mmCIF file of C-alpha atoms in Angstrom:
data_model
loop_
_atom_site.group_PDB
_atom_site.id
_atom_site.type_symbol
_atom_site.label_atom_id
_atom_site.label_comp_id
_atom_site.label_asym_id
_atom_site.label_seq_id
_atom_site.Cartn_x
_atom_site.Cartn_y
_atom_site.Cartn_z
ATOM 1 C CA ILE A 27 89.351 22.637 85.909
ATOM 2 C CA VAL A 28 90.990 20.238 88.311
ATOM 3 C CA GLU A 29 88.435 18.073 90.168
ATOM 4 C CA ALA A 30 87.018 18.731 93.631
ATOM 5 C CA THR A 31 90.190 19.416 95.819
ATOM 6 C CA ALA A 32 89.696 19.137 99.518
ATOM 7 C CA VAL A 33 90.971 22.078 101.765
ATOM 8 C CA THR A 34 91.355 19.806 104.652
ATOM 9 C CA PRO A 35 91.841 16.050 105.057
ATOM 10 C CA GLU A 36 88.389 15.712 106.543
ATOM 11 C CA GLY A 37 86.927 17.617 103.540
ATOM 12 C CA ARG A 38 87.620 14.764 101.090
ATOM 13 C CA ILE A 39 84.675 12.902 99.579
ATOM 14 C CA SER A 40 86.686 9.666 99.862
ATOM 15 C CA PRO A 41 89.887 8.763 101.402
ATOM 16 C CA GLN A 42 91.427 8.645 97.895
ATOM 17 C CA ASP A 43 90.570 12.129 96.969
ATOM 18 C CA LEU A 44 92.771 15.016 96.010
ATOM 19 C CA GLY A 45 93.694 17.709 98.451
ATOM 20 C CA LEU A 46 95.547 21.100 98.752
ATOM 21 C CA TRP A 47 96.112 21.408 102.455
ATOM 22 C CA ASN A 48 99.836 21.138 102.489
ATOM 23 C CA ASP A 49 102.899 22.333 100.631
ATOM 24 C CA GLU A 50 103.739 19.019 99.262
ATOM 25 C CA GLN A 51 100.484 18.827 97.453
ATOM 26 C CA ARG A 52 101.072 22.226 96.051
ATOM 27 C CA ASP A 53 104.438 21.216 94.717
ATOM 28 C CA ALA A 54 103.070 18.024 93.180
ATOM 29 C CA LEU A 55 100.387 19.917 91.275
ATOM 30 C CA ALA A 56 102.618 22.609 89.883
ATOM 31 C CA PRO A 57 104.284 20.619 87.144
ATOM 32 C CA MET A 58 100.764 19.613 85.939
ATOM 33 C CA VAL A 59 99.734 23.289 85.823
ATOM 34 C CA ALA A 60 102.864 24.365 84.007
ATOM 35 C CA PHE A 61 102.400 21.619 81.411
ATOM 36 C CA MET A 62 98.793 22.727 80.788
ATOM 37 C CA GLN A 63 99.861 26.174 80.412
ATOM 38 C CA SER A 64 102.579 25.297 77.968
ATOM 39 C CA GLN A 65 99.925 23.790 75.723
ATOM 40 C CA GLY A 66 97.965 26.926 75.545
ATOM 41 C CA ALA A 67 95.388 26.057 78.236
ATOM 42 C CA LYS A 68 94.071 27.876 81.292
ATOM 43 C CA ALA A 69 94.355 25.866 84.483
ATOM 44 C CA GLY A 70 91.878 26.238 87.177
ATOM 45 C CA ILE A 71 91.186 24.222 90.450
ATOM 46 C CA GLN A 72 88.038 23.570 92.361
ATOM 47 C CA LEU A 73 88.389 23.982 96.036
ATOM 48 C CA ALA A 74 85.821 21.925 98.137
ATOM 49 C CA HIS A 75 84.822 20.426 101.384
ATOM 50 C CA ALA A 76 82.489 17.465 101.328
ATOM 51 C CA GLY A 77 80.795 18.155 104.718
ATOM 52 C CA ARG A 78 78.311 15.556 105.730
ATOM 53 C CA LYS A 79 79.030 13.557 102.478
ATOM 54 C CA ALA A 80 82.787 13.082 103.342
ATOM 55 C CA SER A 81 84.432 9.917 104.172
ATOM 56 C CA THR A 82 82.424 7.785 101.809
ATOM 57 C CA TYR A 83 83.586 4.788 99.668
ATOM 58 C CA ARG A 84 84.136 5.446 95.980
ATOM 59 C CA THR A 85 81.134 4.809 93.919
ATOM 60 C CA PHE A 86 82.872 2.045 91.880
ATOM 61 C CA GLU A 87 83.566 -0.120 94.837
ATOM 62 C CA PRO A 88 80.873 -2.849 94.492
ATOM 63 C CA ASP A 89 81.381 -4.449 97.876
ATOM 64 C CA HIS A 90 81.173 -1.220 99.926
ATOM 65 C CA SER A 91 78.896 1.762 100.165
ATOM 66 C CA GLY A 92 78.080 4.518 102.723
ATOM 67 C CA THR A 93 80.547 5.981 105.228
ATOM 68 C CA VAL A 94 84.034 4.555 105.617
ATOM 69 C CA PRO A 95 84.499 3.559 109.198
ATOM 70 C CA VAL A 96 87.248 5.229 111.132
ATOM 71 C CA ALA A 97 88.900 1.828 111.712
ATOM 72 C CA ASP A 98 89.244 1.526 107.935
ATOM 73 C CA GLY A 99 90.653 5.037 107.226
ATOM 74 C CA GLY A 100 87.549 7.200 107.572
ATOM 75 C CA TRP A 101 86.790 10.125 109.855
ATOM 76 C CA GLU A 102 84.054 11.939 111.680
ATOM 77 C CA THR A 103 82.242 14.229 109.366
ATOM 78 C CA VAL A 104 80.878 17.778 109.909
ATOM 79 C CA GLY A 105 77.958 19.765 108.613
ATOM 80 C CA PRO A 106 75.872 22.805 109.571
ATOM 81 C CA SER A 107 73.603 20.753 111.544
ATOM 82 C CA ALA A 108 73.493 17.096 113.047
ATOM 83 C CA LEU A 109 71.457 15.843 110.034
ATOM 84 C CA ALA A 110 72.674 12.841 107.965
ATOM 85 C CA TYR A 111 72.625 12.438 104.299
ATOM 86 C CA PRO A 112 70.561 9.188 103.771
ATOM 87 C CA GLU A 113 72.666 6.089 104.532
ATOM 88 C CA LEU A 114 75.658 8.114 105.726
ATOM 89 C CA ALA A 115 76.856 8.843 109.210
ATOM 90 C CA VAL A 116 75.355 11.694 111.224
ATOM 91 C CA PRO A 117 77.819 14.625 111.031
ATOM 92 C CA LYS A 118 78.948 16.771 114.029
ATOM 93 C CA ALA A 119 77.336 20.270 113.919
ATOM 94 C CA LEU A 120 80.041 22.825 113.315
ATOM 95 C CA ASP A 121 80.563 25.336 116.029
ATOM 96 C CA ARG A 122 81.695 29.017 115.442
ATOM 97 C CA THR A 123 85.394 27.955 115.841
ATOM 98 C CA GLY A 124 84.981 25.080 113.365
ATOM 99 C CA ILE A 125 83.470 27.485 110.880
ATOM 100 C CA GLU A 126 86.240 29.975 111.318
ATOM 101 C CA GLU A 127 89.004 27.162 110.866
ATOM 102 C CA LEU A 128 87.372 26.078 107.578
ATOM 103 C CA ILE A 129 87.202 29.674 106.187
ATOM 104 C CA ALA A 130 90.987 29.843 106.978
ATOM 105 C CA ALA A 131 91.466 26.446 105.336
ATOM 106 C CA PHE A 132 89.822 27.588 102.033
ATOM 107 C CA GLN A 133 91.960 30.726 102.155
ATOM 108 C CA THR A 134 95.221 28.883 102.668
ATOM 109 C CA SER A 135 94.325 26.464 99.978
ATOM 110 C CA ALA A 136 93.733 29.352 97.637
ATOM 111 C CA ARG A 137 97.103 30.735 98.428
ATOM 112 C CA ARG A 138 98.679 27.336 97.522
ATOM 113 C CA ALA A 139 96.676 27.313 94.293
ATOM 114 C CA VAL A 140 98.213 30.744 93.337
ATOM 115 C CA GLN A 141 101.631 29.501 94.194
ATOM 116 C CA ALA A 142 101.196 26.399 92.090
ATOM 117 C CA GLY A 143 100.424 28.669 89.140
ATOM 118 C CA PHE A 144 96.627 28.118 88.629
ATOM 119 C CA ASP A 145 94.963 30.699 86.515
ATOM 120 C CA PHE A 146 91.623 30.771 88.244
ATOM 121 C CA ILE A 147 89.858 29.211 91.260
ATOM 122 C CA GLU A 148 86.325 27.612 91.670
ATOM 123 C CA ILE A 149 84.620 27.320 94.907
ATOM 124 C CA HIS A 150 82.484 24.116 95.066
ATOM 125 C CA GLY A 151 79.139 25.147 96.617
ATOM 126 C CA ALA A 152 76.937 22.599 95.064
ATOM 127 C CA HIS A 153 75.883 19.007 95.151
ATOM 128 C CA GLY A 154 75.187 18.590 98.766
ATOM 129 C CA TYR A 155 78.685 19.341 99.959
ATOM 130 C CA LEU A 156 79.500 21.615 102.949
ATOM 131 C CA LEU A 157 78.780 25.040 101.404
ATOM 132 C CA HIS A 158 75.525 23.825 99.766
ATOM 133 C CA GLU A 159 74.546 22.227 103.148
ATOM 134 C CA PHE A 160 74.816 25.634 104.729
ATOM 135 C CA LEU A 161 72.690 27.138 101.880
ATOM 136 C CA SER A 162 69.822 24.647 101.832
ATOM 137 C CA PRO A 163 67.205 24.730 104.627
ATOM 138 C CA LEU A 164 66.895 20.965 104.084
ATOM 139 C CA SER A 165 70.407 20.485 105.782
ATOM 140 C CA ASN A 166 70.644 23.712 107.801
ATOM 141 C CA THR A 167 68.487 23.939 110.867
ATOM 142 C CA ARG A 168 70.897 26.195 112.906
ATOM 143 C CA ASP A 169 69.454 29.008 115.026
ATOM 144 C CA ASP A 170 72.492 31.170 115.096
ATOM 145 C CA ASP A 171 73.701 33.837 112.436
ATOM 146 C CA HIS A 172 74.635 30.952 110.097
ATOM 147 C CA GLY A 173 71.107 29.457 109.888
ATOM 148 C CA GLY A 174 67.454 30.567 109.489
ATOM 149 C CA SER A 175 67.161 33.219 106.842
ATOM 150 C CA LEU A 176 68.622 32.977 103.450
ATOM 151 C CA GLU A 177 70.985 35.753 104.269
ATOM 152 C CA ASN A 178 72.241 33.770 107.356
ATOM 153 C CA ARG A 179 72.430 30.493 105.420
ATOM 154 C CA ALA A 180 74.611 32.149 102.785
ATOM 155 C CA ARG A 181 76.940 33.723 105.264
ATOM 156 C CA PHE A 182 79.397 30.905 105.398
ATOM 157 C CA LEU A 183 79.740 30.905 101.665
ATOM 158 C CA LEU A 184 80.168 34.707 101.391
ATOM 159 C CA GLN A 185 82.803 34.501 104.217
ATOM 160 C CA VAL A 186 84.780 31.911 102.189
ATOM 161 C CA VAL A 187 84.527 34.006 99.134
ATOM 162 C CA ASP A 188 85.809 37.044 100.952
ATOM 163 C CA ALA A 189 88.679 35.121 102.367
ATOM 164 C CA ILE A 190 89.742 33.722 99.008
ATOM 165 C CA ARG A 191 89.177 37.133 97.147
ATOM 166 C CA ASN A 192 91.465 38.772 99.701
ATOM 167 C CA GLU A 193 94.102 36.176 99.222
ATOM 168 C CA ILE A 194 94.334 35.898 95.450
ATOM 169 C CA PRO A 195 95.370 38.468 92.880
ATOM 170 C CA SER A 196 92.641 41.038 92.196
ATOM 171 C CA ASP A 197 92.553 40.153 88.551
ATOM 172 C CA MET A 198 92.385 36.344 89.059
ATOM 173 C CA PRO A 199 88.995 35.085 88.082
ATOM 174 C CA LEU A 200 86.906 33.595 91.002
ATOM 175 C CA LEU A 201 84.148 31.095 90.105
ATOM 176 C CA VAL A 202 81.530 29.527 92.375
ATOM 177 C CA ARG A 203 79.604 26.302 91.509
ATOM 178 C CA LEU A 204 76.074 26.306 92.846
ATOM 179 C CA SER A 205 73.152 23.928 92.895
ATOM 180 C CA ALA A 206 70.380 26.245 91.559
ATOM 181 C CA VAL A 207 67.631 24.124 93.008
ATOM 182 C CA ASP A 208 67.346 21.212 95.361
ATOM 183 C CA TRP A 209 64.515 19.653 93.210
ATOM 184 C CA ILE A 210 62.601 19.026 96.635
ATOM 185 C CA ASP A 211 59.728 20.967 98.151
ATOM 186 C CA ASP A 212 61.005 23.492 100.811
ATOM 187 C CA GLY A 213 64.551 23.312 99.435
ATOM 188 C CA LEU A 214 66.502 25.834 97.598
ATOM 189 C CA THR A 215 64.569 27.529 94.728
ATOM 190 C CA ILE A 216 65.778 29.489 91.731
ATOM 191 C CA ASP A 217 64.610 32.598 93.379
ATOM 192 C CA ASP A 218 66.767 31.929 96.363
ATOM 193 C CA THR A 219 69.729 31.288 94.097
ATOM 194 C CA VAL A 220 69.331 34.425 92.132
ATOM 195 C CA GLN A 221 69.634 36.360 95.405
ATOM 196 C CA VAL A 222 72.664 34.399 96.468
ATOM 197 C CA VAL A 223 74.327 35.104 93.108
ATOM 198 C CA GLN A 224 73.563 38.852 93.485
ATOM 199 C CA TRP A 225 75.392 38.754 96.789
ATOM 200 C CA LEU A 226 78.227 36.675 95.350
ATOM 201 C CA SER A 227 78.798 39.281 92.522
ATOM 202 C CA GLU A 228 78.894 42.073 95.159
ATOM 203 C CA HIS A 229 81.657 40.052 96.950
ATOM 204 C CA GLY A 230 83.737 39.735 93.876
ATOM 205 C CA VAL A 231 82.722 36.440 92.104
ATOM 206 C CA ASP A 232 83.142 36.589 88.431
ATOM 207 C CA LEU A 233 81.284 33.708 87.158
ATOM 208 C CA ILE A 234 78.661 30.979 88.328
ATOM 209 C CA ASP A 235 78.953 27.471 87.437
ATOM 210 C CA VAL A 236 75.245 26.433 87.495
ATOM 211 C CA SER A 237 74.421 22.896 88.343
ATOM 212 C CA SER A 238 71.578 21.478 90.587
ATOM 213 C CA GLY A 239 70.503 19.085 93.095
ATOM 214 C CA SER A 240 72.212 16.370 95.163
ATOM 215 C CA ASN A 241 71.725 17.721 98.710
ATOM 216 C CA LEU A 242 69.025 14.900 99.167
ATOM 217 C CA PRO A 243 67.950 12.147 96.792
ATOM 218 C CA ALA A 244 65.285 13.555 94.446
ATOM 219 C CA LYS A 245 63.530 12.888 91.310
ATOM 220 C CA ILE A 246 65.345 14.914 88.784
ATOM 221 C CA PRO A 247 64.132 15.117 85.165
ATOM 222 C CA ALA A 248 67.567 14.627 83.593
ATOM 223 C CA GLY A 249 68.015 14.930 79.858
ATOM 224 C CA PRO A 250 70.257 16.725 77.266
ATOM 225 C CA GLY A 251 70.963 20.325 78.788
ATOM 226 C CA TYR A 252 68.383 19.863 81.437
ATOM 227 C CA GLN A 253 70.267 22.547 83.642
ATOM 228 C CA VAL A 254 70.747 25.126 80.906
ATOM 229 C CA LYS A 255 67.557 26.847 81.888
ATOM 230 C CA PHE A 256 68.876 27.760 85.278
ATOM 231 C CA ALA A 257 72.062 29.252 83.941
ATOM 232 C CA GLU A 258 70.007 31.252 81.598
ATOM 233 C CA THR A 259 67.713 32.442 84.312
ATOM 234 C CA ILE A 260 70.535 33.507 86.585
ATOM 235 C CA ARG A 261 72.335 35.266 83.843
ATOM 236 C CA GLU A 262 69.153 37.247 82.701
ATOM 237 C CA ARG A 263 68.052 38.184 86.177
ATOM 238 C CA THR A 264 71.556 39.110 87.686
ATOM 239 C CA GLY A 265 73.679 40.134 84.768
ATOM 240 C CA VAL A 266 76.374 37.736 86.215
ATOM 241 C CA PRO A 267 78.201 35.512 83.714
ATOM 242 C CA THR A 268 77.204 31.889 83.956
ATOM 243 C CA ALA A 269 78.506 28.501 82.928
ATOM 244 C CA ALA A 270 75.995 25.832 81.676
ATOM 245 C CA VAL A 271 76.615 22.121 82.645
ATOM 246 C CA GLY A 272 74.899 18.739 82.585
ATOM 247 C CA LEU A 273 74.481 16.354 79.673
ATOM 248 C CA ILE A 274 75.929 18.707 77.126
ATOM 249 C CA THR A 275 77.626 16.141 74.933
ATOM 250 C CA GLN A 276 77.452 17.335 71.337
ATOM 251 C CA PRO A 277 79.322 20.254 69.598
ATOM 252 C CA PHE A 278 76.256 21.778 68.103
ATOM 253 C CA GLN A 279 74.334 21.572 71.357
ATOM 254 C CA ALA A 280 77.131 23.418 73.073
ATOM 255 C CA GLU A 281 77.504 25.965 70.351
ATOM 256 C CA HIS A 282 73.675 26.556 70.364
ATOM 257 C CA ILE A 283 73.756 27.427 74.087
ATOM 258 C CA LEU A 284 76.448 30.014 73.494
ATOM 259 C CA ALA A 285 74.946 31.470 70.216
ATOM 260 C CA THR A 286 71.531 31.955 71.803
ATOM 261 C CA GLU A 287 73.231 33.565 74.907
ATOM 262 C CA GLN A 288 71.738 31.071 77.465
ATOM 263 C CA ALA A 289 75.129 30.953 79.142
ATOM 264 C CA ASP A 290 78.612 32.533 78.783
ATOM 265 C CA VAL A 291 80.476 29.364 78.992
ATOM 266 C CA VAL A 292 79.766 25.571 78.477
ATOM 267 C CA LEU A 293 81.525 23.167 80.711
ATOM 268 C CA VAL A 294 81.871 19.637 79.465
ATOM 269 C CA GLY A 295 82.414 16.832 81.877
ATOM 270 C CA ARG A 296 81.300 13.371 81.005
ATOM 271 C CA GLU A 297 81.937 13.672 77.406
ATOM 272 C CA SER A 298 85.469 14.672 78.090
ATOM 273 C CA LEU A 299 85.754 11.392 80.115
ATOM 274 C CA ARG A 300 84.477 9.404 77.270
ATOM 275 C CA ASN A 301 86.427 11.170 74.677
ATOM 276 C CA ALA A 302 89.691 12.929 75.650
ATOM 277 C CA ASP A 303 89.682 14.363 72.165
ATOM 278 C CA PHE A 304 86.374 16.017 72.362
ATOM 279 C CA PRO A 305 87.790 19.472 71.781
ATOM 280 C CA ILE A 306 89.290 18.327 68.438
ATOM 281 C CA HIS A 307 86.101 16.527 67.529
ATOM 282 C CA ALA A 308 84.039 19.612 68.202
ATOM 283 C CA ALA A 309 86.470 21.837 66.215
ATOM 284 C CA GLN A 310 86.059 19.705 63.288
ATOM 285 C CA VAL A 311 82.307 19.313 63.464
ATOM 286 C CA LEU A 312 81.850 23.163 63.903
ATOM 287 C CA ARG A 313 84.344 23.657 61.025
ATOM 288 C CA HIS A 314 86.976 25.489 63.047
ATOM 289 C CA LYS A 315 89.676 26.647 60.623
ATOM 290 C CA THR A 316 92.587 25.251 62.578
ATOM 291 C CA PRO A 317 91.550 22.212 64.661
ATOM 292 C CA PRO A 318 94.145 21.706 67.454
ATOM 293 C CA THR A 319 95.291 18.245 66.447
ATOM 294 C CA PRO A 320 98.349 16.595 67.956
ATOM 295 C CA ILE A 321 100.989 16.415 65.408
ATOM 296 C CA GLN A 322 101.920 12.888 66.052
ATOM 297 C CA TYR A 323 98.221 11.881 65.345
ATOM 298 C CA HIS A 324 97.849 14.180 62.267
ATOM 299 C CA ARG A 325 96.739 11.095 60.089
ATOM 300 C CA ALA A 326 93.702 10.342 62.303
ATOM 301 C CA TYR A 327 92.277 13.838 61.676
ATOM 302 C CA ARG A 328 92.705 14.204 57.881
#
């Protein structure tokens, strides 16, 4: 799955982030998609808008942090309400026109993703970015039909889902990444997320990528597979397929999650960054009959 890809320039997390708001970006991504598919892989892309957490310095820039000033290439951020993430700029609260424009932006980015040849699309509705900001009462204090009740707070996400589902082929898988809980009192709960997932399924979502947190700083008991329980709960209570994520770093750990039906898919992030050959390593550890080793490196895998 290609990283969080902004649907507008203002939706980028940092000024250097990937986007898919014009045809030039589509055409640049297409050869990469074709190469992945030529190697037997399925290619997906995660469409996103960073909301009030946009226009920030990259985390590995030691001399800078927080919001990038407009004079240095940053921009005014937006959110459901004029509530800032700690140490970031106060966002502009979106009006109805702004919401409608962003729904259209998600739709046109999805169209370009299809044109680029991607096999599936994931909508980023987690980690304190715009769609999560609308879902959570911690960041959404609106008093219109996009705020207040859970149904209202989920409206924007469902509108984005509808726009994309109507744009892409009917048999193209559509995923949504959610933060199952906010890990903060009065924030999103697992019961809230179960209800949201039921609505998402009714609107044509095929799988939920289950993460957690990051809408506000919180004490999170992170450890190996610490979010798997949320994927399992959602799967059991809704019947919707789920993906487990978060500190899943060992082949037997990932296999156990699948074998015990805690989730339908395991997504491996940080371990893939540490070891680009993790799929080969996992195949060997799990004694896969034909590990997919690159021919030119065959001696390393004897």
